[in-house]
């Protein structure tokens, strides 16, 4: 029986304070690790994109955290301190949105350094917040697992070159990726950080049907600490069942995630993973 702690109650609130208050005590850090990786991928795609800007689609984007980290002079630690700190505790949602517009506006990179980011998440409140404070260029509250992509979403992502995922991969299938990849004007890269407690193979298989080859990093990143012994037992058992060794990772008290990068074979040959992301 699964004993993983659920945080679903914080994923669709009017602002991210509850999200950060719930996850920060457990050292949640996947977006921190993804920040440098996604920036390197965008830089590589920009160099090989015939001078055209790169569009990123962040799936399960939540409150726009990855977009904020990609295009602003902020770290995940900065955001954790901000949204769990006393200064904004008493603000109304409207007051926080106004304050966040100033916060991100003062830290936003100039136009030449920014990447166009489109967010996709089933949580409408989270999408509305990210759009209101301006961390994303566009955002769509849709669940492609249960309904077709809207014409507006397909239009906004026609020029997508990189799809990113830092959470929620276990809820995704070909139903989400297929229409987006079929709609894209040019071949797309997909970069997903996935917990070792599950398998990415069904998604990798679906991406293979779209002509993408998935490479898996030899390293893992810490996602967050366990909430207690029951969650630790669940994670260790799940990792072993998935064929991985939990020693020094899950046995040390935390979930670990692995980066899976899917690309066209020609891009893999031209830009090997070892040169694109040293250490992976």
Short mmCIF file of C-alpha atoms in Angstrom, two decimals:
data_model
loop_
_atom_site.label_atom_id
_atom_site.label_comp_id
_atom_site.label_asym_id
_atom_site.label_seq_id
_atom_site.Cartn_x
_atom_site.Cartn_y
_atom_site.Cartn_z
CA UNK A 1 0.00 0.00 0.00
CA UNK A 2 1.39 3.40 -0.98
CA UNK A 3 2.34 5.56 1.99
CA UNK A 4 3.61 8.61 0.15
CA UNK A 5 2.40 11.83 1.73
CA UNK A 6 -0.02 13.75 -0.44
CA UNK A 7 0.33 17.51 -0.91
CA UNK A 8 -2.56 17.87 -3.34
CA UNK A 9 -4.26 20.44 -1.12
CA UNK A 10 -1.54 23.04 -1.85
CA UNK A 11 -1.39 22.65 -5.62
CA UNK A 12 -4.44 24.75 -6.51
CA UNK A 13 -4.59 27.62 -4.06
CA UNK A 14 -4.96 31.29 -5.09
CA UNK A 15 -1.27 31.94 -4.38
CA UNK A 16 1.88 29.89 -3.63
CA UNK A 17 2.23 30.60 0.09
CA UNK A 18 0.61 27.35 1.18
CA UNK A 19 2.66 25.39 -1.35
CA UNK A 20 5.94 26.71 -0.01
CA UNK A 21 4.89 26.47 3.63
CA UNK A 22 4.06 22.79 3.10
CA UNK A 23 7.13 21.73 1.09
CA UNK A 24 9.95 23.96 2.33
CA UNK A 25 10.25 22.22 5.75
CA UNK A 26 11.08 18.99 3.88
CA UNK A 27 13.82 20.59 1.80
CA UNK A 28 12.04 20.44 -1.55
CA UNK A 29 14.63 21.29 -4.22
CA UNK A 30 13.92 19.76 -7.63
CA UNK A 31 13.40 23.17 -9.31
CA UNK A 32 16.75 24.27 -7.88
CA UNK A 33 18.53 21.44 -9.67
CA UNK A 34 16.46 21.98 -12.82
CA UNK A 35 17.26 25.69 -13.02
CA UNK A 36 20.84 25.22 -14.27
CA UNK A 37 19.90 22.26 -16.49
CA UNK A 38 17.05 24.05 -18.23
CA UNK A 39 19.17 27.14 -18.79
CA UNK A 40 21.85 25.04 -20.46
CA UNK A 41 19.29 23.30 -22.65
CA UNK A 42 17.76 26.61 -23.72
CA UNK A 43 21.22 27.98 -24.53
CA UNK A 44 22.03 24.93 -26.65
CA UNK A 45 18.72 25.08 -28.49
CA UNK A 46 19.11 28.78 -29.12
CA UNK A 47 22.47 28.20 -30.79
CA UNK A 48 20.92 25.53 -33.03
CA UNK A 49 17.57 27.22 -33.66
CA UNK A 50 18.49 29.18 -36.78
CA UNK A 51 18.47 32.41 -34.84
CA UNK A 52 14.87 31.97 -33.73
CA UNK A 53 13.86 32.43 -30.08
CA UNK A 54 13.21 29.27 -28.08
CA UNK A 55 9.80 28.61 -26.54
CA UNK A 56 9.62 26.43 -23.43
CA UNK A 57 6.48 24.58 -22.38
CA UNK A 58 6.50 23.73 -18.68
CA UNK A 59 4.06 20.88 -17.98
CA UNK A 60 2.63 20.65 -14.45
CA UNK A 61 3.94 24.19 -14.06
CA UNK A 62 2.10 24.89 -10.82
CA UNK A 63 2.61 28.55 -9.80
CA UNK A 64 5.22 29.23 -12.48
CA UNK A 65 8.25 28.39 -10.36
CA UNK A 66 10.37 27.04 -13.22
CA UNK A 67 9.50 30.05 -15.37
CA UNK A 68 10.48 32.36 -12.52
CA UNK A 69 13.82 30.58 -12.10
CA UNK A 70 14.51 30.59 -15.83
CA UNK A 71 13.92 34.28 -16.52
CA UNK A 72 14.65 36.09 -13.27
CA UNK A 73 17.59 36.73 -11.00
CA UNK A 74 16.18 34.55 -8.23
CA UNK A 75 16.90 31.14 -6.72
CA UNK A 76 14.53 28.59 -5.27
CA UNK A 77 15.88 29.50 -1.84
CA UNK A 78 14.89 33.13 -2.50
CA UNK A 79 11.33 32.07 -3.30
CA UNK A 80 11.14 29.76 -0.30
CA UNK A 81 12.28 32.56 2.00
CA UNK A 82 9.85 35.00 0.43
CA UNK A 83 6.71 32.89 0.60
CA UNK A 84 7.35 31.47 4.07
CA UNK A 85 8.57 34.75 5.58
CA UNK A 86 6.60 37.01 7.93
CA UNK A 87 6.47 40.02 5.61
CA UNK A 88 3.78 38.62 3.33
CA UNK A 89 1.84 36.44 5.77
CA UNK A 90 -0.91 38.99 6.33
CA UNK A 91 -1.25 40.18 2.73
CA UNK A 92 -4.44 39.46 0.86
CA UNK A 93 -4.15 37.54 -2.41
CA UNK A 94 -4.62 40.78 -4.35
CA UNK A 95 -1.94 42.53 -2.29
CA UNK A 96 0.46 39.64 -2.81
CA UNK A 97 -0.11 39.67 -6.58
CA UNK A 98 0.68 43.40 -6.65
CA UNK A 99 3.80 42.88 -4.51
CA UNK A 100 4.91 39.96 -6.67
CA UNK A 101 4.54 41.96 -9.86
CA UNK A 102 7.06 44.41 -8.41
CA UNK A 103 9.26 41.62 -7.04
CA UNK A 104 9.59 39.78 -10.34
CA UNK A 105 9.62 42.94 -12.41
CA UNK A 106 12.70 44.17 -10.55
CA UNK A 107 14.49 40.86 -11.10
CA UNK A 108 13.43 40.02 -14.64
CA UNK A 109 16.20 39.59 -17.17
CA UNK A 110 16.27 42.00 -20.12
CA UNK A 111 14.44 40.93 -23.27
CA UNK A 112 17.55 39.58 -24.95
CA UNK A 113 18.14 37.12 -22.08
CA UNK A 114 14.57 35.97 -21.57
CA UNK A 115 12.99 32.79 -22.83
CA UNK A 116 9.34 32.59 -23.82
CA UNK A 117 7.65 30.24 -21.34
CA UNK A 118 4.19 28.74 -21.65
CA UNK A 119 2.74 26.94 -18.63
CA UNK A 120 0.34 24.00 -18.59
CA UNK A 121 -1.34 22.69 -15.44
CA UNK A 122 -4.74 21.33 -14.46
CA UNK A 123 -4.78 23.70 -11.45
CA UNK A 124 -6.58 26.85 -12.57
CA UNK A 125 -5.79 28.90 -9.46
CA UNK A 126 -2.07 28.23 -9.85
CA UNK A 127 -2.18 29.15 -13.54
CA UNK A 128 -4.16 32.32 -12.82
CA UNK A 129 -1.60 33.39 -10.19
CA UNK A 130 1.39 32.79 -12.50
CA UNK A 131 -0.27 34.77 -15.27
CA UNK A 132 -1.32 37.58 -12.92
CA UNK A 133 2.21 38.19 -11.63
CA UNK A 134 3.74 37.90 -15.09
CA UNK A 135 6.23 35.06 -14.61
CA UNK A 136 4.91 33.22 -17.70
CA UNK A 137 4.15 34.50 -21.18
CA UNK A 138 1.03 32.34 -21.37
CA UNK A 139 -0.65 29.76 -19.18
CA UNK A 140 -3.34 27.16 -19.74
CA UNK A 141 -5.42 25.35 -17.11
CA UNK A 142 -6.01 22.14 -19.05
CA UNK A 143 -5.65 18.42 -18.40
CA UNK A 144 -4.74 16.69 -21.65
CA UNK A 145 -5.11 13.29 -19.96
CA UNK A 146 -8.87 13.83 -19.86
CA UNK A 147 -9.67 16.31 -22.64
CA UNK A 148 -8.24 17.39 -26.01
CA UNK A 149 -5.88 20.34 -26.13
CA UNK A 150 -7.60 23.63 -26.82
CA UNK A 151 -6.97 25.50 -30.05
CA UNK A 152 -5.47 28.33 -27.99
CA UNK A 153 -2.95 26.00 -26.30
CA UNK A 154 -1.92 24.47 -29.62
CA UNK A 155 -1.49 27.92 -31.16
CA UNK A 156 0.62 29.12 -28.23
CA UNK A 157 2.92 26.07 -28.35
CA UNK A 158 3.33 25.60 -32.08
CA UNK A 159 6.90 26.92 -31.90
CA UNK A 160 7.84 25.00 -28.71
CA UNK A 161 11.39 23.63 -28.72
CA UNK A 162 11.72 22.40 -25.12
CA UNK A 163 9.17 20.71 -22.88
CA UNK A 164 10.07 20.59 -19.19
CA UNK A 165 8.67 18.61 -16.26
CA UNK A 166 9.87 18.77 -12.65
CA UNK A 167 6.89 17.09 -10.99
CA UNK A 168 3.79 15.18 -11.91
CA UNK A 169 5.28 12.80 -14.46
CA UNK A 170 3.45 9.89 -12.83
CA UNK A 171 0.16 11.52 -13.89
CA UNK A 172 1.20 11.93 -17.53
CA UNK A 173 1.03 9.65 -20.56
CA UNK A 174 1.09 9.80 -24.34
CA UNK A 175 -2.26 11.62 -24.12
CA UNK A 176 -0.46 14.74 -22.92
CA UNK A 177 2.65 14.58 -25.07
CA UNK A 178 1.31 13.28 -28.38
CA UNK A 179 -0.85 16.27 -29.39
CA UNK A 180 1.84 18.74 -28.35
CA UNK A 181 4.57 16.99 -30.33
CA UNK A 182 2.31 16.45 -33.34
CA UNK A 183 1.50 20.16 -33.27
CA UNK A 184 5.10 21.42 -33.02
CA UNK A 185 6.64 23.04 -36.07
CA UNK A 186 10.09 21.65 -35.35
CA UNK A 187 11.51 18.70 -33.38
CA UNK A 188 11.14 19.13 -29.62
CA UNK A 189 13.37 18.20 -26.69
CA UNK A 190 11.70 16.85 -23.54
CA UNK A 191 13.49 17.19 -20.19
CA UNK A 192 11.82 15.54 -17.21
CA UNK A 193 12.95 15.07 -13.62
CA UNK A 194 11.20 11.91 -12.40
CA UNK A 195 11.15 10.25 -8.98
CA UNK A 196 12.93 6.90 -8.82
CA UNK A 197 9.90 5.38 -7.12
CA UNK A 198 8.17 5.04 -10.48
CA UNK A 199 9.00 4.34 -14.10
CA UNK A 200 9.38 6.76 -16.98
CA UNK A 201 9.34 3.99 -19.57
CA UNK A 202 5.75 4.42 -20.81
CA UNK A 203 6.43 8.09 -21.53
CA UNK A 204 9.81 7.28 -23.11
CA UNK A 205 8.05 4.76 -25.32
CA UNK A 206 5.46 7.34 -26.35
CA UNK A 207 8.20 9.83 -27.14
CA UNK A 208 10.02 7.18 -29.18
CA UNK A 209 6.91 6.88 -31.33
CA UNK A 210 7.39 10.58 -32.05
CA UNK A 211 11.02 10.07 -33.08
CA UNK A 212 12.67 11.04 -29.80
CA UNK A 213 15.37 8.97 -28.08
CA UNK A 214 15.51 9.18 -24.29
CA UNK A 215 18.81 9.37 -22.43
CA UNK A 216 18.85 8.99 -18.66
CA UNK A 217 21.31 10.78 -16.43
CA UNK A 218 23.65 8.61 -14.40
CA UNK A 219 23.18 10.97 -11.45
CA UNK A 220 20.20 11.68 -9.24
CA UNK A 221 19.07 14.85 -7.49
CA UNK A 222 17.47 15.10 -4.08
CA UNK A 223 13.79 15.93 -4.36
CA UNK A 224 12.77 16.30 -0.70
CA UNK A 225 13.15 14.60 2.65
CA UNK A 226 10.63 12.01 3.75
CA UNK A 227 7.82 13.08 6.02
CA UNK A 228 8.27 10.05 8.25
CA UNK A 229 9.16 6.35 8.55
CA UNK A 230 6.12 5.12 6.60
CA UNK A 231 7.00 7.25 3.60
CA UNK A 232 10.62 6.11 3.79
CA UNK A 233 9.59 2.45 3.80
CA UNK A 234 7.30 3.03 0.84
CA UNK A 235 10.02 4.82 -1.15
CA UNK A 236 12.71 2.22 -0.50
CA UNK A 237 10.36 -0.62 -1.46
CA UNK A 238 9.23 1.22 -4.60
CA UNK A 239 12.78 2.02 -5.70
CA UNK A 240 13.84 -1.60 -5.26
CA UNK A 241 10.78 -2.76 -7.19
CA UNK A 242 11.76 -0.37 -9.98
CA UNK A 243 15.17 -2.04 -10.17
CA UNK A 244 17.25 0.66 -8.50
CA UNK A 245 19.59 0.58 -5.51
CA UNK A 246 18.34 2.85 -2.71
CA UNK A 247 21.67 2.73 -0.82
CA UNK A 248 23.00 6.20 -0.02
CA UNK A 249 19.96 7.83 -1.53
CA UNK A 250 16.51 6.84 -0.31
CA UNK A 251 18.11 5.00 2.61
CA UNK A 252 19.52 8.37 3.67
CA UNK A 253 16.03 9.76 4.15
CA UNK A 254 14.99 11.52 0.95
CA UNK A 255 13.31 11.04 -2.40
CA UNK A 256 15.66 11.23 -5.38
CA UNK A 257 14.78 12.10 -8.97
CA UNK A 258 16.52 11.34 -12.25
CA UNK A 259 16.75 13.52 -15.35
CA UNK A 260 15.44 11.98 -18.57
CA UNK A 261 16.25 13.93 -21.74
CA UNK A 262 14.53 12.96 -25.00
CA UNK A 263 15.81 14.34 -28.31
CA UNK A 264 15.92 13.53 -32.02
CA UNK A 265 18.81 11.17 -32.88
CA UNK A 266 20.47 13.83 -35.04
CA UNK A 267 20.60 16.22 -32.08
CA UNK A 268 22.04 13.53 -29.83
CA UNK A 269 24.79 12.89 -32.38
CA UNK A 270 25.50 16.60 -32.82
CA UNK A 271 25.38 17.50 -29.12
CA UNK A 272 26.25 14.51 -26.90
CA UNK A 273 24.77 14.54 -23.43
CA UNK A 274 28.27 14.54 -21.93
CA UNK A 275 29.05 17.89 -23.55
CA UNK A 276 25.59 19.35 -23.16
CA UNK A 277 25.33 18.53 -19.45
CA UNK A 278 28.73 17.61 -18.01
CA UNK A 279 28.44 15.18 -15.13
CA UNK A 280 25.25 13.60 -16.44
#
